[in-house]
Short mmCIF file of C-alpha atoms in Angstrom, two decimals:
data_model
loop_
_atom_site.label_atom_id
_atom_site.label_comp_id
_atom_site.label_asym_id
_atom_site.label_seq_id
_atom_site.Cartn_x
_atom_site.Cartn_y
_atom_site.Cartn_z
CA MET A 1 0.00 0.00 0.00
CA LYS A 2 1.21 3.49 -0.83
CA ASN A 3 2.66 5.57 1.99
CA LEU A 4 0.63 8.67 2.76
CA PRO A 5 2.28 12.09 2.81
CA ASP A 6 3.79 12.39 6.30
CA THR A 7 3.60 16.09 7.15
CA PRO A 8 2.27 17.91 10.22
CA ILE A 9 -0.64 19.38 8.23
CA ILE A 10 -1.68 15.89 7.08
CA LYS A 11 -1.31 14.33 10.52
CA GLU A 12 -3.53 16.98 12.10
CA ALA A 13 -6.07 16.85 9.24
CA PHE A 14 -6.18 13.07 9.53
CA ASN A 15 -7.03 13.34 13.24
CA ILE A 16 -9.74 15.97 12.66
CA VAL A 17 -11.41 14.03 9.87
CA LYS A 18 -11.10 10.63 11.58
CA ALA A 19 -12.89 12.09 14.62
CA ALA A 20 -15.64 13.73 12.53
CA LEU A 21 -16.52 11.02 10.00
CA SER A 22 -18.04 7.59 10.46
CA ASP A 23 -15.73 4.69 9.62
CA SER A 24 -17.58 4.04 6.34
CA ILE A 25 -17.28 7.62 5.10
CA PHE A 26 -13.68 7.90 6.36
CA ASN A 27 -12.78 4.73 4.44
CA HIS A 28 -14.42 6.24 1.34
CA SER A 29 -12.23 9.33 1.75
CA MET A 30 -9.13 7.16 1.92
CA ARG A 31 -10.19 5.05 -1.05
CA THR A 32 -10.90 8.26 -2.97
CA TYR A 33 -7.33 9.43 -2.35
CA LEU A 34 -5.73 6.08 -3.14
CA TYR A 35 -7.74 5.55 -6.34
CA ALA A 36 -7.06 9.13 -7.46
CA ASN A 37 -3.37 8.69 -6.72
CA GLU A 38 -3.18 5.45 -8.72
CA PHE A 39 -5.05 7.11 -11.59
CA ALA A 40 -2.61 10.06 -11.46
CA ILE A 41 0.41 7.76 -11.57
CA ASN A 42 -1.00 5.92 -14.60
CA ARG A 43 -1.82 9.26 -16.25
CA LYS A 44 1.63 10.67 -15.38
CA SER A 45 -0.04 13.66 -13.71
CA VAL A 46 1.90 16.40 -12.01
CA TYR A 47 0.17 17.21 -8.73
CA SER A 48 0.66 17.68 -5.01
CA GLU A 49 0.04 14.46 -3.09
CA GLU A 50 -0.48 16.52 0.06
CA GLU A 51 -3.20 18.65 -1.57
CA LEU A 52 -4.87 15.57 -3.06
CA LEU A 53 -4.96 13.87 0.34
CA LEU A 54 -6.30 17.02 2.02
CA VAL A 55 -9.20 17.38 -0.43
CA ALA A 56 -9.96 13.65 -0.26
CA LEU A 57 -10.00 13.73 3.54
CA PHE A 58 -12.26 16.79 3.76
CA HIS A 59 -14.53 16.26 0.74
CA ASP A 60 -17.46 14.73 2.70
CA ILE A 61 -17.00 16.32 6.13
CA GLY A 62 -19.86 18.73 5.31
CA PHE A 63 -22.31 15.88 5.92
CA TYR A 64 -21.62 16.16 9.64
CA ALA A 65 -22.26 18.79 12.30
CA PRO A 66 -20.59 21.19 13.05
CA TYR A 67 -19.24 21.31 9.48
CA GLN A 68 -22.62 21.60 7.74
CA ILE A 69 -23.81 24.96 6.45
CA LYS A 70 -27.57 25.25 6.67
CA GLY A 71 -29.21 25.57 3.25
CA LYS A 72 -26.02 24.80 1.31
CA PRO A 73 -24.93 21.55 -0.34
CA PHE A 74 -22.68 19.38 1.78
CA GLN A 75 -19.62 20.02 -0.37
CA ILE A 76 -19.75 23.75 0.41
CA GLY A 77 -19.56 22.92 4.12
CA SER A 78 -16.72 20.55 3.32
CA SER A 79 -14.70 23.11 1.35
CA ASN A 80 -15.25 25.81 3.96
CA SER A 81 -14.07 23.43 6.67
CA LEU A 82 -10.90 22.76 4.71
CA LYS A 83 -10.40 26.50 4.20
CA GLU A 84 -10.76 27.23 7.92
CA TYR A 85 -8.30 24.47 8.71
CA LEU A 86 -5.75 25.59 6.11
CA LEU A 87 -5.87 29.24 7.16
CA THR A 88 -4.12 28.21 10.37
CA TYR A 89 -1.10 27.25 8.23
CA LYS A 90 0.32 30.56 7.01
CA GLN A 91 2.64 28.95 4.45
CA ILE A 92 -0.25 27.87 2.19
CA LYS A 93 -0.97 30.44 -0.49
CA PRO A 94 -4.56 31.68 -0.85
CA GLU A 95 -4.71 30.59 -4.49
CA ARG A 96 -3.86 26.99 -3.47
CA ILE A 97 -6.55 27.08 -0.77
CA ASN A 98 -9.06 28.36 -3.33
CA ALA A 99 -8.07 25.63 -5.81
CA MET A 100 -8.57 22.95 -3.16
CA MET A 101 -11.93 24.45 -2.21
CA GLU A 102 -13.04 24.38 -5.84
CA ALA A 103 -11.94 20.76 -6.13
CA ILE A 104 -14.31 19.87 -3.30
CA ASP A 105 -17.10 22.18 -4.47
CA TYR A 106 -17.16 20.62 -7.94
CA HIS A 107 -16.44 16.98 -7.08
CA PHE A 108 -20.09 15.96 -7.35
CA GLN A 109 -20.44 16.96 -11.00
CA PHE A 110 -20.96 14.34 -13.68
CA LYS A 111 -17.63 14.72 -15.48
CA PRO A 112 -14.20 15.50 -14.05
CA ARG A 113 -13.53 19.24 -13.99
CA TRP A 114 -9.95 19.25 -15.23
CA ASP A 115 -10.47 22.95 -16.02
CA LYS A 116 -10.48 23.53 -12.24
CA GLY A 117 -7.01 22.00 -11.94
CA GLU A 118 -5.37 18.62 -11.60
CA ILE A 119 -6.45 18.17 -7.98
CA ALA A 120 -10.10 18.83 -8.90
CA GLY A 121 -10.06 16.30 -11.72
CA LEU A 122 -8.27 13.69 -9.61
CA LEU A 123 -10.64 14.12 -6.65
CA GLN A 124 -13.61 13.58 -8.94
CA VAL A 125 -12.09 10.52 -10.57
CA GLY A 126 -11.20 8.97 -7.20
CA ALA A 127 -14.61 9.65 -5.65
CA HIS A 128 -16.55 8.51 -8.72
CA LEU A 129 -14.43 5.40 -9.07
CA ASP A 130 -15.24 4.49 -5.48
CA VAL A 131 -18.94 5.32 -5.54
CA ILE A 132 -20.09 4.30 -9.03
CA GLY A 133 -17.12 2.53 -10.57
CA THR A 134 -16.30 5.12 -13.24
CA LYS A 135 -12.85 4.43 -14.74
CA VAL A 136 -12.46 1.31 -12.57
CA LYS A 137 -10.44 -0.43 -15.32
CA SER A 138 -7.81 2.33 -15.11
CA ILE A 139 -6.59 0.85 -11.82
CA GLU A 140 -5.03 -2.62 -11.73
CA LYS A 141 -7.36 -5.19 -10.20
CA ASP A 142 -4.82 -6.24 -7.56
CA LYS A 143 -4.35 -2.63 -6.45
CA ARG A 144 -8.12 -2.10 -6.21
CA TYR A 145 -8.45 -5.21 -4.05
CA GLN A 146 -5.56 -4.11 -1.86
CA ILE A 147 -7.20 -0.70 -1.33
CA LEU A 148 -10.55 -2.33 -0.52
CA LYS A 149 -8.87 -4.71 1.92
CA GLU A 150 -7.18 -1.82 3.72
CA TYR A 151 -10.28 0.44 3.66
CA PRO A 152 -13.37 -1.80 3.31
CA LYS A 153 -16.72 -0.47 2.12
CA ASN A 154 -18.87 -2.22 4.74
CA TYR A 155 -22.10 -0.16 4.92
CA PHE A 156 -20.78 2.71 2.83
CA PHE A 157 -23.59 2.87 0.24
CA PHE A 158 -26.33 2.87 2.84
CA GLU A 159 -24.60 5.49 4.95
CA PHE A 160 -23.54 7.71 2.05
CA ASN A 161 -27.04 7.77 0.56
CA SER A 162 -28.53 8.45 3.98
CA CYS A 163 -26.14 11.39 4.53
CA LEU A 164 -26.85 12.69 1.04
CA ILE A 165 -30.63 12.61 1.47
CA LYS A 166 -30.39 14.28 4.89
CA SER A 167 -28.30 17.05 3.31
CA PHE A 168 -31.20 18.06 1.03
CA THR A 169 -32.64 20.79 3.24
CA ASN A 170 -33.81 23.21 0.53
CA PHE A 171 -33.66 23.85 -3.21
CA ASP A 172 -30.17 25.42 -3.09
CA SER A 173 -28.77 22.41 -1.25
CA VAL A 174 -29.90 20.21 -4.15
CA ARG A 175 -29.11 22.41 -7.17
CA GLY A 176 -25.72 23.31 -5.72
CA LEU A 177 -24.66 19.68 -5.89
CA VAL A 178 -24.39 19.76 -9.66
CA ASN A 179 -23.78 23.48 -10.17
CA PRO A 180 -21.99 25.00 -7.19
CA CYS A 181 -21.20 28.21 -9.08
CA LEU A 182 -24.89 29.15 -8.65
CA LEU A 183 -24.16 29.50 -4.95
CA TYR A 184 -21.28 31.93 -5.33
CA THR A 185 -23.16 35.14 -4.77
CA SER A 186 -22.66 38.01 -2.35
CA ASP A 187 -24.79 36.27 0.28
CA ALA A 188 -23.02 32.88 0.00
#
């Protein structure tokens, strides 16, 4: 199994997310990272492993209190949580924080948003591969099984769908899933 980036920012993020998420959703976050990483290696992508792991860890935290934002789709709560966390680390440039936020905001769209950057496209591929099997053949079968053995799905589908349905609190929380840019207004 691939070694995870071993930096203070990752160690602290890992602890925050592990405490906030259920085991099933946490395992999904880890599978998302590992699948995205394998896809990136096969694609010969140039990207930051640390940024990819951060967005994968935080991408579903908006399902859970206190990270939810009332009336907004879960991914907006997730990206804002990552932003608040990253602002404590002064060495991270605002444009990198914004790129990571966009990766999370747009990860629920139907096709990878490579126009939002490599991290955004990779997050989408990893999450979609785990949830619906998109691009599953791009990862060697043995590697997929190894990832699933390390981070099993268990009751993931039931729990994920339950979290998703509970997140639908109003029209904006639904339409923002597939078009988050509609939510970027002065009152957002």
